[in-house]
Amino acid sequence: MFDLHRLRLLRELKHRGTLASVAAALSYAPSSISQQLSQLESEVGVPLLEPVGRRVRLTEQAEILVAHTEAVLERLERAEADIAASLTDLTGTLHIASFQTAALALIPTALGLLREQHPRLRVHVTHMEPERALPALQARDFDLVLAEEYPGSPNPRPAELEQEDLLEDALHLALPETAHRAGLGGSLAVLRSLQSHPWVMEPEGTAARHWATTLCRNAGFEPDVRFETSDLLLHLRLVEQHHAAAFLPALVWDGRAPTVPLRRLPRGQRTRRIFTVVRRGRSRHPAVLACREALLRAVALRSDLP
C-alpha cells in the first residue's frame, strides 16, 4: 500500500512544476519534499523523477501514479461533500479566485447573499486572473474560480474540472474623445480608423490579449500597444484621459452609464463568456452549490438594474 501523503506530494510536483514551488505551497523545506519522494520511489520500486537541467520531471510510471492519485482525491472530496450535506449548518472555509471585473460587479453581492443564508460559512476571495487561477484550482489552492472565455479563443477543458455558465458579458470598442469623430462607419471601419492610435491591452499571454490582437489584425493592422495591464479600471481611465483606445466589457461599469464613447464590434466578437469552474469531486459540496447559487442570483439582480 502506497503512502497517500507522499502520493499527494508527487501530484503537487506535477501541478506546480518544481520542488521549491511544492515546498512553498505546503510550508515544507525542499529537502523534506525530496526525502519524502525518495521514500515513495522506494515503496514503488521504480524511478519516479528524472533530472532535466536544474529541474526534475515525472517519469511515465510517476504519471500513472498521479492519475490514480487524482481519482483517489476526487473520491475523498466527494466523501467530504456528502458529510457536509448531512449536516444542518454550513460551516468551514470556501476559497474563491476571481478576475477583476467579476470580483467588482458580482462578488460583493454574492457575499452578502451567502452571509444572510450561511452566516457561519467563511469565504476567502483572491483576485487572480484565470490563467493563474485555473492551474491553482487543479492544485487545490481554491474551491471555485470565476473565469472568462473570449470569442474564438476556447479554453482548455480538463476532464477533472467542471464549468457552469454565469452570463454573457458585452464587449465594446472604447474610444477616446479625440478619436470620437474619426470613429464613424461600420465596425471594421471604426477599428481601422484607430490603426495609428495608441492602445491599452492586457498583458501578453492572456486570452484577452490574444483576442484583442487578433481582432485588430483581422481589421488589417497591428495595434500600437503602449500600455499593458490586467487592471481594466486603468484601461478605462486611460481612455477617459484620451491616452488610448481599448476593448472594454460591460461589467467595467457595473450597471452605470458608460463614461466614454463606445462602438459595436464585428459580429461574432461582441460578448465574452463568464463562468464558474470547480473540481469534479467538489461540485456537489454544499458550500460550492451555495456559492454558485449566490453568484447566479447576483447576476439576476444586476440584470434588474435600470
PDB file of C-alpha atoms in Angstrom:
ATOM      1  CA  MET A   1       0.000   0.000   0.000  1.00  0.00           C
ATOM      2  CA  PHE A   2       1.470   3.344  -1.079  1.00  0.00           C
ATOM      3  CA  ASP A   3       1.542   6.286   1.336  1.00  0.00           C
ATOM      4  CA  LEU A   4      -1.209   8.759   0.364  1.00  0.00           C
ATOM      5  CA  HIS A   5       0.682  11.746   1.751  1.00  0.00           C
ATOM      6  CA  ARG A   6       3.668  11.001  -0.454  1.00  0.00           C
ATOM      7  CA  LEU A   7       1.402  10.392  -3.422  1.00  0.00           C
ATOM      8  CA  ARG A   8      -0.083  13.859  -2.857  1.00  0.00           C
ATOM      9  CA  LEU A   9       3.413  15.357  -2.865  1.00  0.00           C
ATOM     10  CA  LEU A  10       4.077  13.719  -6.221  1.00  0.00           C
ATOM     11  CA  ARG A  11       0.810  15.120  -7.515  1.00  0.00           C
ATOM     12  CA  GLU A  12       1.748  18.580  -6.213  1.00  0.00           C
ATOM     13  CA  LEU A  13       5.016  18.370  -8.127  1.00  0.00           C
ATOM     14  CA  LYS A  14       3.076  17.502 -11.279  1.00  0.00           C
ATOM     15  CA  HIS A  15       0.913  20.608 -10.958  1.00  0.00           C
ATOM     16  CA  ARG A  16       3.417  23.097  -9.521  1.00  0.00           C
ATOM     17  CA  GLY A  17       6.445  22.132 -11.570  1.00  0.00           C
ATOM     18  CA  THR A  18       9.315  22.444  -9.084  1.00  0.00           C
ATOM     19  CA  LEU A  19      10.254  21.109  -5.666  1.00  0.00           C
ATOM     20  CA  ALA A  20      10.678  24.693  -4.456  1.00  0.00           C
ATOM     21  CA  SER A  21       7.105  25.556  -5.500  1.00  0.00           C
ATOM     22  CA  VAL A  22       5.729  22.489  -3.725  1.00  0.00           C
ATOM     23  CA  ALA A  23       7.702  23.341  -0.609  1.00  0.00           C
ATOM     24  CA  ALA A  24       6.486  26.954  -0.634  1.00  0.00           C
ATOM     25  CA  ALA A  25       2.852  25.931  -1.143  1.00  0.00           C
ATOM     26  CA  LEU A  26       2.911  23.367   1.669  1.00  0.00           C
ATOM     27  CA  SER A  27       5.272  25.209   4.046  1.00  0.00           C
ATOM     28  CA  TYR A  28       7.869  22.455   3.921  1.00  0.00           C
ATOM     29  CA  ALA A  29      11.612  22.581   3.342  1.00  0.00           C
ATOM     30  CA  PRO A  30      12.560  21.476  -0.219  1.00  0.00           C
ATOM     31  CA  SER A  31      14.868  18.839   1.306  1.00  0.00           C
ATOM     32  CA  SER A  32      11.889  17.349   3.168  1.00  0.00           C
ATOM     33  CA  ILE A  33       9.877  17.114  -0.068  1.00  0.00           C
ATOM     34  CA  SER A  34      12.792  15.453  -1.807  1.00  0.00           C
ATOM     35  CA  GLN A  35      13.210  12.970   1.025  1.00  0.00           C
ATOM     36  CA  GLN A  36       9.515  12.043   1.004  1.00  0.00           C
ATOM     37  CA  LEU A  37       9.552  11.490  -2.769  1.00  0.00           C
ATOM     38  CA  SER A  38      12.683   9.344  -2.462  1.00  0.00           C
ATOM     39  CA  GLN A  39      10.843   7.185   0.074  1.00  0.00           C
ATOM     40  CA  LEU A  40       7.904   6.910  -2.325  1.00  0.00           C
ATOM     41  CA  GLU A  41      10.293   5.715  -5.040  1.00  0.00           C
ATOM     42  CA  SER A  42      11.487   3.010  -2.655  1.00  0.00           C
ATOM     43  CA  GLU A  43       7.889   1.968  -1.977  1.00  0.00           C
ATOM     44  CA  VAL A  44       7.006   1.814  -5.674  1.00  0.00           C
ATOM     45  CA  GLY A  45      10.290   0.205  -6.721  1.00  0.00           C
ATOM     46  CA  VAL A  46      10.850   2.268  -9.884  1.00  0.00           C
ATOM     47  CA  PRO A  47      12.263   5.757 -10.577  1.00  0.00           C
ATOM     48  CA  LEU A  48       9.601   8.463 -10.381  1.00  0.00           C
ATOM     49  CA  LEU A  49      11.701  11.531 -11.193  1.00  0.00           C
ATOM     50  CA  GLU A  50      14.387  12.256 -13.762  1.00  0.00           C
ATOM     51  CA  PRO A  51      16.631  15.322 -13.935  1.00  0.00           C
ATOM     52  CA  VAL A  52      16.145  17.896 -16.700  1.00  0.00           C
ATOM     53  CA  GLY A  53      18.757  20.595 -16.283  1.00  0.00           C
ATOM     54  CA  ARG A  54      18.267  22.030 -12.812  1.00  0.00           C
ATOM     55  CA  ARG A  55      14.722  20.724 -12.569  1.00  0.00           C
ATOM     56  CA  VAL A  56      13.083  17.318 -12.470  1.00  0.00           C
ATOM     57  CA  ARG A  57      10.210  15.809 -14.379  1.00  0.00           C
ATOM     58  CA  LEU A  58       7.924  12.882 -13.721  1.00  0.00           C
ATOM     59  CA  THR A  59       8.636   9.522 -15.334  1.00  0.00           C
ATOM     60  CA  GLU A  60       5.940   7.566 -17.154  1.00  0.00           C
ATOM     61  CA  GLN A  61       5.364   5.474 -14.022  1.00  0.00           C
ATOM     62  CA  ALA A  62       5.017   8.630 -11.923  1.00  0.00           C
ATOM     63  CA  GLU A  63       2.376   9.955 -14.327  1.00  0.00           C
ATOM     64  CA  ILE A  64       0.430   6.702 -13.858  1.00  0.00           C
ATOM     65  CA  LEU A  65       0.611   7.125 -10.088  1.00  0.00           C
ATOM     66  CA  VAL A  66      -0.565  10.746 -10.308  1.00  0.00           C
ATOM     67  CA  ALA A  67      -3.580   9.735 -12.417  1.00  0.00           C
ATOM     68  CA  HIS A  68      -4.620   7.209  -9.770  1.00  0.00           C
ATOM     69  CA  THR A  69      -3.954   9.739  -7.005  1.00  0.00           C
ATOM     70  CA  GLU A  70      -6.281  12.219  -8.732  1.00  0.00           C
ATOM     71  CA  ALA A  71      -9.042   9.595  -8.713  1.00  0.00           C
ATOM     72  CA  VAL A  72      -8.490   8.870  -5.019  1.00  0.00           C
ATOM     73  CA  LEU A  73      -8.529  12.565  -4.081  1.00  0.00           C
ATOM     74  CA  GLU A  74     -11.673  13.150  -6.131  1.00  0.00           C
ATOM     75  CA  ARG A  75     -13.396  10.324  -4.255  1.00  0.00           C
ATOM     76  CA  LEU A  76     -12.270  11.809  -0.928  1.00  0.00           C
ATOM     77  CA  GLU A  77     -13.656  15.213  -1.938  1.00  0.00           C
ATOM     78  CA  ARG A  78     -16.973  13.572  -2.738  1.00  0.00           C
ATOM     79  CA  ALA A  79     -16.939  11.963   0.692  1.00  0.00           C
ATOM     80  CA  GLU A  80     -16.280  15.358   2.256  1.00  0.00           C
ATOM     81  CA  ALA A  81     -19.191  16.815   0.260  1.00  0.00           C
ATOM     82  CA  ASP A  82     -21.511  14.017   1.416  1.00  0.00           C
ATOM     83  CA  ILE A  83     -20.586  14.605   5.057  1.00  0.00           C
ATOM     84  CA  ALA A  84     -21.146  18.364   4.687  1.00  0.00           C
ATOM     85  CA  ALA A  85     -24.518  17.713   3.042  1.00  0.00           C
ATOM     86  CA  SER A  86     -25.575  15.567   6.013  1.00  0.00           C
ATOM     87  CA  LEU A  87     -25.132  18.498   8.406  1.00  0.00           C
ATOM     88  CA  THR A  88     -27.810  21.087   9.072  1.00  0.00           C
ATOM     89  CA  ASP A  89     -25.425  24.054   9.304  1.00  0.00           C
ATOM     90  CA  LEU A  90     -22.950  25.092   6.611  1.00  0.00           C
ATOM     91  CA  THR A  91     -19.518  25.887   8.088  1.00  0.00           C
ATOM     92  CA  GLY A  92     -15.864  25.842   7.069  1.00  0.00           C
ATOM     93  CA  THR A  93     -13.963  27.994   4.578  1.00  0.00           C
ATOM     94  CA  LEU A  94     -14.610  28.395   0.861  1.00  0.00           C
ATOM     95  CA  HIS A  95     -11.670  29.646  -1.233  1.00  0.00           C
ATOM     96  CA  ILE A  96     -12.597  31.622  -4.368  1.00  0.00           C
ATOM     97  CA  ALA A  97     -10.431  33.165  -7.093  1.00  0.00           C
ATOM     98  CA  SER A  98     -11.878  35.814  -9.396  1.00  0.00           C
ATOM     99  CA  PHE A  99     -10.631  38.144 -12.109  1.00  0.00           C
ATOM    100  CA  GLN A 100     -11.104  41.872 -11.563  1.00  0.00           C
ATOM    101  CA  THR A 101     -14.360  42.846 -13.258  1.00  0.00           C
ATOM    102  CA  ALA A 102     -16.285  39.834 -11.937  1.00  0.00           C
ATOM    103  CA  ALA A 103     -14.864  40.496  -8.475  1.00  0.00           C
ATOM    104  CA  LEU A 104     -16.096  44.090  -8.604  1.00  0.00           C
ATOM    105  CA  ALA A 105     -19.518  43.505 -10.157  1.00  0.00           C
ATOM    106  CA  LEU A 106     -20.606  40.125  -8.767  1.00  0.00           C
ATOM    107  CA  ILE A 107     -18.592  39.032  -5.731  1.00  0.00           C
ATOM    108  CA  PRO A 108     -19.777  41.690  -3.202  1.00  0.00           C
ATOM    109  CA  THR A 109     -23.459  40.949  -3.888  1.00  0.00           C
ATOM    110  CA  ALA A 110     -22.856  37.189  -3.753  1.00  0.00           C
ATOM    111  CA  LEU A 111     -21.011  37.567  -0.444  1.00  0.00           C
ATOM    112  CA  GLY A 112     -23.965  39.442   1.029  1.00  0.00           C
ATOM    113  CA  LEU A 113     -26.352  36.692  -0.040  1.00  0.00           C
ATOM    114  CA  LEU A 114     -24.094  33.993   1.410  1.00  0.00           C
ATOM    115  CA  ARG A 115     -23.757  35.884   4.695  1.00  0.00           C
ATOM    116  CA  GLU A 116     -27.554  36.088   5.040  1.00  0.00           C
ATOM    117  CA  GLN A 117     -28.135  32.405   4.342  1.00  0.00           C
ATOM    118  CA  HIS A 118     -24.989  30.828   5.799  1.00  0.00           C
ATOM    119  CA  PRO A 119     -23.510  33.150   8.437  1.00  0.00           C
ATOM    120  CA  ARG A 120     -21.051  30.529   9.689  1.00  0.00           C
ATOM    121  CA  LEU A 121     -19.505  29.934   6.265  1.00  0.00           C
ATOM    122  CA  ARG A 122     -16.183  31.743   5.918  1.00  0.00           C
ATOM    123  CA  VAL A 123     -15.430  32.910   2.355  1.00  0.00           C
ATOM    124  CA  HIS A 124     -11.902  33.807   1.281  1.00  0.00           C
ATOM    125  CA  VAL A 125     -11.610  35.698  -2.041  1.00  0.00           C
ATOM    126  CA  THR A 126      -8.385  36.186  -4.022  1.00  0.00           C
ATOM    127  CA  HIS A 127      -8.026  38.480  -7.041  1.00  0.00           C
ATOM    128  CA  MET A 128      -6.323  36.338  -9.679  1.00  0.00           C
ATOM    129  CA  GLU A 129      -6.529  36.137 -13.466  1.00  0.00           C
ATOM    130  CA  PRO A 130      -7.863  32.847 -14.901  1.00  0.00           C
ATOM    131  CA  GLU A 131      -4.515  31.971 -16.493  1.00  0.00           C
ATOM    132  CA  ARG A 132      -3.096  31.520 -12.984  1.00  0.00           C
ATOM    133  CA  ALA A 133      -6.273  30.652 -11.085  1.00  0.00           C
ATOM    134  CA  LEU A 134      -7.279  27.571 -13.091  1.00  0.00           C
ATOM    135  CA  PRO A 135      -3.965  25.728 -12.557  1.00  0.00           C
ATOM    136  CA  ALA A 136      -4.201  26.735  -8.881  1.00  0.00           C
ATOM    137  CA  LEU A 137      -7.697  25.226  -8.765  1.00  0.00           C
ATOM    138  CA  GLN A 138      -6.319  21.946 -10.082  1.00  0.00           C
ATOM    139  CA  ALA A 139      -3.618  22.152  -7.414  1.00  0.00           C
ATOM    140  CA  ARG A 140      -6.400  22.508  -4.792  1.00  0.00           C
ATOM    141  CA  ASP A 141      -5.482  26.054  -3.789  1.00  0.00           C
ATOM    142  CA  PHE A 142      -9.077  27.127  -4.495  1.00  0.00           C
ATOM    143  CA  ASP A 143     -12.526  25.564  -4.357  1.00  0.00           C
ATOM    144  CA  LEU A 144     -14.095  27.721  -7.074  1.00  0.00           C
ATOM    145  CA  VAL A 145     -12.759  30.020  -9.798  1.00  0.00           C
ATOM    146  CA  LEU A 146     -14.540  32.678 -11.828  1.00  0.00           C
ATOM    147  CA  ALA A 147     -13.153  32.566 -15.359  1.00  0.00           C
ATOM    148  CA  GLU A 148     -13.752  34.116 -18.768  1.00  0.00           C
ATOM    149  CA  GLU A 149     -13.659  32.966 -22.393  1.00  0.00           C
ATOM    150  CA  TYR A 150     -13.305  35.293 -25.371  1.00  0.00           C
ATOM    151  CA  PRO A 151     -14.824  34.772 -28.833  1.00  0.00           C
ATOM    152  CA  GLY A 152     -12.801  32.385 -30.960  1.00  0.00           C
ATOM    153  CA  SER A 153     -10.478  31.531 -28.037  1.00  0.00           C
ATOM    154  CA  PRO A 154     -11.966  28.464 -26.299  1.00  0.00           C
ATOM    155  CA  ASN A 155     -10.343  27.499 -23.026  1.00  0.00           C
ATOM    156  CA  PRO A 156      -8.910  24.017 -22.448  1.00  0.00           C
ATOM    157  CA  ARG A 157     -11.397  21.826 -20.583  1.00  0.00           C
ATOM    158  CA  PRO A 158      -9.562  19.334 -18.361  1.00  0.00           C
ATOM    159  CA  ALA A 159     -11.692  16.317 -17.534  1.00  0.00           C
ATOM    160  CA  GLU A 160     -11.246  16.863 -13.783  1.00  0.00           C
ATOM    161  CA  LEU A 161     -12.830  20.355 -13.901  1.00  0.00           C
ATOM    162  CA  GLU A 162     -16.499  21.304 -14.319  1.00  0.00           C
ATOM    163  CA  GLN A 163     -17.783  24.586 -15.727  1.00  0.00           C
ATOM    164  CA  GLU A 164     -21.113  26.348 -15.177  1.00  0.00           C
ATOM    165  CA  ASP A 165     -22.142  29.444 -17.124  1.00  0.00           C
ATOM    166  CA  LEU A 166     -22.899  32.708 -15.309  1.00  0.00           C
ATOM    167  CA  LEU A 167     -23.507  35.289 -18.028  1.00  0.00           C
ATOM    168  CA  GLU A 168     -22.567  36.662 -21.436  1.00  0.00           C
ATOM    169  CA  ASP A 169     -20.794  39.997 -20.919  1.00  0.00           C
ATOM    170  CA  ALA A 170     -20.974  42.519 -23.777  1.00  0.00           C
ATOM    171  CA  LEU A 171     -17.676  43.718 -25.285  1.00  0.00           C
ATOM    172  CA  HIS A 172     -17.202  47.169 -26.814  1.00  0.00           C
ATOM    173  CA  LEU A 173     -14.609  49.271 -28.556  1.00  0.00           C
ATOM    174  CA  ALA A 174     -13.968  52.262 -26.274  1.00  0.00           C
ATOM    175  CA  LEU A 175     -12.861  55.473 -27.995  1.00  0.00           C
ATOM    176  CA  PRO A 176     -11.098  58.498 -26.532  1.00  0.00           C
ATOM    177  CA  GLU A 177     -12.973  61.723 -27.255  1.00  0.00           C
ATOM    178  CA  THR A 178     -10.095  62.758 -29.533  1.00  0.00           C
ATOM    179  CA  ALA A 179     -10.895  59.792 -31.804  1.00  0.00           C
ATOM    180  CA  HIS A 180     -14.680  60.039 -31.425  1.00  0.00           C
ATOM    181  CA  ARG A 181     -15.371  61.817 -34.724  1.00  0.00           C
ATOM    182  CA  ALA A 182     -12.994  59.591 -36.645  1.00  0.00           C
ATOM    183  CA  GLY A 183     -14.808  56.558 -35.333  1.00  0.00           C
ATOM    184  CA  LEU A 184     -17.656  56.593 -37.824  1.00  0.00           C
ATOM    185  CA  GLY A 185     -18.921  53.862 -40.147  1.00  0.00           C
ATOM    186  CA  GLY A 186     -19.162  50.115 -39.691  1.00  0.00           C
ATOM    187  CA  SER A 187     -17.375  48.057 -37.071  1.00  0.00           C
ATOM    188  CA  LEU A 188     -14.317  47.274 -39.193  1.00  0.00           C
ATOM    189  CA  ALA A 189     -14.094  50.848 -40.498  1.00  0.00           C
ATOM    190  CA  VAL A 190     -14.058  52.182 -36.936  1.00  0.00           C
ATOM    191  CA  LEU A 191     -11.326  49.730 -35.962  1.00  0.00           C
ATOM    192  CA  ARG A 192      -9.223  50.644 -38.993  1.00  0.00           C
ATOM    193  CA  SER A 193      -9.521  54.338 -38.117  1.00  0.00           C
ATOM    194  CA  LEU A 194      -7.563  53.558 -34.928  1.00  0.00           C
ATOM    195  CA  GLN A 195      -4.636  51.748 -36.543  1.00  0.00           C
ATOM    196  CA  SER A 196      -2.214  54.586 -35.739  1.00  0.00           C
ATOM    197  CA  HIS A 197      -3.753  55.369 -32.355  1.00  0.00           C
ATOM    198  CA  PRO A 198      -2.186  54.172 -29.046  1.00  0.00           C
ATOM    199  CA  TRP A 199      -3.883  51.188 -27.383  1.00  0.00           C
ATOM    200  CA  VAL A 200      -4.108  49.746 -23.880  1.00  0.00           C
ATOM    201  CA  MET A 201      -4.438  45.963 -23.686  1.00  0.00           C
ATOM    202  CA  GLU A 202      -3.978  43.161 -21.189  1.00  0.00           C
ATOM    203  CA  PRO A 203      -0.509  41.572 -20.912  1.00  0.00           C
ATOM    204  CA  GLU A 204       0.958  39.168 -23.459  1.00  0.00           C
ATOM    205  CA  GLY A 205      -0.005  35.564 -22.815  1.00  0.00           C
ATOM    206  CA  THR A 206      -3.551  36.299 -21.645  1.00  0.00           C
ATOM    207  CA  ALA A 207      -6.646  35.183 -23.532  1.00  0.00           C
ATOM    208  CA  ALA A 208      -7.897  38.778 -23.623  1.00  0.00           C
ATOM    209  CA  ARG A 209      -4.688  39.995 -25.276  1.00  0.00           C
ATOM    210  CA  HIS A 210      -4.762  37.222 -27.871  1.00  0.00           C
ATOM    211  CA  TRP A 211      -8.374  38.016 -28.722  1.00  0.00           C
ATOM    212  CA  ALA A 212      -7.794  41.785 -28.920  1.00  0.00           C
ATOM    213  CA  THR A 213      -4.679  41.457 -31.088  1.00  0.00           C
ATOM    214  CA  THR A 214      -6.424  39.023 -33.433  1.00  0.00           C
ATOM    215  CA  LEU A 215      -9.357  41.409 -33.757  1.00  0.00           C
ATOM    216  CA  CYS A 216      -7.063  44.244 -34.827  1.00  0.00           C
ATOM    217  CA  ARG A 217      -5.113  42.040 -37.231  1.00  0.00           C
ATOM    218  CA  ASN A 218      -8.346  40.872 -38.833  1.00  0.00           C
ATOM    219  CA  ALA A 219      -9.123  44.559 -39.407  1.00  0.00           C
ATOM    220  CA  GLY A 220      -5.806  44.884 -41.240  1.00  0.00           C
ATOM    221  CA  PHE A 221      -3.376  46.419 -38.760  1.00  0.00           C
ATOM    222  CA  GLU A 222      -1.032  45.665 -35.857  1.00  0.00           C
ATOM    223  CA  PRO A 223      -2.134  47.625 -32.760  1.00  0.00           C
ATOM    224  CA  ASP A 224       0.286  50.136 -31.263  1.00  0.00           C
ATOM    225  CA  VAL A 225       0.112  48.808 -27.692  1.00  0.00           C
ATOM    226  CA  ARG A 226       1.714  51.399 -25.408  1.00  0.00           C
ATOM    227  CA  PHE A 227       0.065  50.349 -22.144  1.00  0.00           C
ATOM    228  CA  GLU A 228      -0.185  46.793 -20.761  1.00  0.00           C
ATOM    229  CA  THR A 229      -2.118  45.939 -17.611  1.00  0.00           C
ATOM    230  CA  SER A 230      -4.727  43.463 -16.382  1.00  0.00           C
ATOM    231  CA  ASP A 231      -6.399  46.317 -14.456  1.00  0.00           C
ATOM    232  CA  LEU A 232      -9.411  47.197 -16.610  1.00  0.00           C
ATOM    233  CA  LEU A 233     -10.208  50.214 -14.452  1.00  0.00           C
ATOM    234  CA  LEU A 234      -6.851  51.599 -15.576  1.00  0.00           C
ATOM    235  CA  HIS A 235      -7.841  50.781 -19.168  1.00  0.00           C
ATOM    236  CA  LEU A 236     -10.949  52.877 -18.668  1.00  0.00           C
ATOM    237  CA  ARG A 237      -9.049  55.756 -17.079  1.00  0.00           C
ATOM    238  CA  LEU A 238      -6.560  55.855 -19.963  1.00  0.00           C
ATOM    239  CA  VAL A 239      -9.438  56.060 -22.441  1.00  0.00           C
ATOM    240  CA  GLU A 240     -11.180  58.761 -20.373  1.00  0.00           C
ATOM    241  CA  GLN A 241      -7.968  60.812 -20.308  1.00  0.00           C
ATOM    242  CA  HIS A 242      -7.518  60.457 -24.119  1.00  0.00           C
ATOM    243  CA  HIS A 243      -4.335  58.368 -23.895  1.00  0.00           C
ATOM    244  CA  ALA A 244      -5.504  55.172 -25.589  1.00  0.00           C
ATOM    245  CA  ALA A 245      -8.242  53.170 -27.239  1.00  0.00           C
ATOM    246  CA  ALA A 246      -9.364  49.922 -25.595  1.00  0.00           C
ATOM    247  CA  PHE A 247     -11.728  46.979 -25.708  1.00  0.00           C
ATOM    248  CA  LEU A 248     -13.886  47.125 -22.576  1.00  0.00           C
ATOM    249  CA  PRO A 249     -16.549  44.738 -21.198  1.00  0.00           C
ATOM    250  CA  ALA A 250     -19.877  45.964 -19.851  1.00  0.00           C
ATOM    251  CA  LEU A 251     -19.035  44.750 -16.326  1.00  0.00           C
ATOM    252  CA  VAL A 252     -16.498  47.582 -16.034  1.00  0.00           C
ATOM    253  CA  TRP A 253     -19.392  49.991 -15.484  1.00  0.00           C
ATOM    254  CA  ASP A 254     -21.360  47.622 -13.224  1.00  0.00           C
ATOM    255  CA  GLY A 255     -24.756  48.902 -14.375  1.00  0.00           C
ATOM    256  CA  ARG A 256     -23.721  52.581 -14.541  1.00  0.00           C
ATOM    257  CA  ALA A 257     -23.782  54.667 -17.712  1.00  0.00           C
ATOM    258  CA  PRO A 258     -20.588  54.393 -19.834  1.00  0.00           C
ATOM    259  CA  THR A 259     -18.185  57.317 -19.414  1.00  0.00           C
ATOM    260  CA  VAL A 260     -16.539  57.085 -22.866  1.00  0.00           C
ATOM    261  CA  PRO A 261     -17.874  56.714 -26.431  1.00  0.00           C
ATOM    262  CA  LEU A 262     -18.485  53.074 -27.342  1.00  0.00           C
ATOM    263  CA  ARG A 263     -18.747  51.353 -30.717  1.00  0.00           C
ATOM    264  CA  ARG A 264     -20.017  47.893 -31.605  1.00  0.00           C
ATOM    265  CA  LEU A 265     -17.520  45.209 -32.508  1.00  0.00           C
ATOM    266  CA  PRO A 266     -17.757  42.984 -35.582  1.00  0.00           C
ATOM    267  CA  ARG A 267     -20.424  40.307 -35.486  1.00  0.00           C
ATOM    268  CA  GLY A 268     -19.360  37.232 -33.551  1.00  0.00           C
ATOM    269  CA  GLN A 269     -16.967  39.264 -31.360  1.00  0.00           C
ATOM    270  CA  ARG A 270     -19.455  41.097 -29.147  1.00  0.00           C
ATOM    271  CA  THR A 271     -19.580  39.062 -25.929  1.00  0.00           C
ATOM    272  CA  ARG A 272     -17.298  37.138 -23.617  1.00  0.00           C
ATOM    273  CA  ARG A 273     -18.488  34.121 -21.638  1.00  0.00           C
ATOM    274  CA  ILE A 274     -18.157  34.264 -17.832  1.00  0.00           C
ATOM    275  CA  PHE A 275     -18.444  31.033 -15.849  1.00  0.00           C
ATOM    276  CA  THR A 276     -17.505  29.266 -12.642  1.00  0.00           C
ATOM    277  CA  VAL A 277     -15.107  26.325 -12.506  1.00  0.00           C
ATOM    278  CA  VAL A 278     -14.769  23.703  -9.767  1.00  0.00           C
ATOM    279  CA  ARG A 279     -13.077  20.337  -9.443  1.00  0.00           C
ATOM    280  CA  ARG A 280     -15.357  17.462 -10.366  1.00  0.00           C
ATOM    281  CA  GLY A 281     -15.205  15.893  -6.898  1.00  0.00           C
ATOM    282  CA  ARG A 282     -16.033  19.245  -5.264  1.00  0.00           C
ATOM    283  CA  SER A 283     -19.012  20.213  -7.419  1.00  0.00           C
ATOM    284  CA  ARG A 284     -21.681  18.767  -5.072  1.00  0.00           C
ATOM    285  CA  HIS A 285     -20.239  20.254  -1.884  1.00  0.00           C
ATOM    286  CA  PRO A 286     -22.941  22.384  -0.189  1.00  0.00           C
ATOM    287  CA  ALA A 287     -20.598  25.397   0.070  1.00  0.00           C
ATOM    288  CA  VAL A 288     -19.834  25.263  -3.653  1.00  0.00           C
ATOM    289  CA  LEU A 289     -23.529  24.839  -4.510  1.00  0.00           C
ATOM    290  CA  ALA A 290     -24.443  27.774  -2.260  1.00  0.00           C
ATOM    291  CA  CYS A 291     -21.749  29.971  -3.809  1.00  0.00           C
ATOM    292  CA  ARG A 292     -22.808  29.168  -7.360  1.00  0.00           C
ATOM    293  CA  GLU A 293     -26.429  29.894  -6.475  1.00  0.00           C
ATOM    294  CA  ALA A 294     -25.447  33.226  -4.876  1.00  0.00           C
ATOM    295  CA  LEU A 295     -23.456  34.214  -7.978  1.00  0.00           C
ATOM    296  CA  LEU A 296     -26.389  33.375 -10.251  1.00  0.00           C
ATOM    297  CA  ARG A 297     -28.647  35.497  -8.039  1.00  0.00           C
ATOM    298  CA  ALA A 298     -26.092  38.318  -8.175  1.00  0.00           C
ATOM    299  CA  VAL A 299     -26.250  38.158 -11.984  1.00  0.00           C
ATOM    300  CA  ALA A 300     -30.054  38.228 -11.874  1.00  0.00           C
ATOM    301  CA  LEU A 301     -30.082  41.217  -9.501  1.00  0.00           C
ATOM    302  CA  ARG A 302     -27.617  43.028 -11.744  1.00  0.00           C
ATOM    303  CA  SER A 303     -29.839  42.458 -14.791  1.00  0.00           C
ATOM    304  CA  ASP A 304     -32.640  44.225 -12.921  1.00  0.00           C
ATOM    305  CA  LEU A 305     -30.600  47.463 -12.712  1.00  0.00           C
ATOM    306  CA  PRO A 306     -32.041  50.340 -14.751  1.00  0.00           C
TER     307      PRO A 306
END
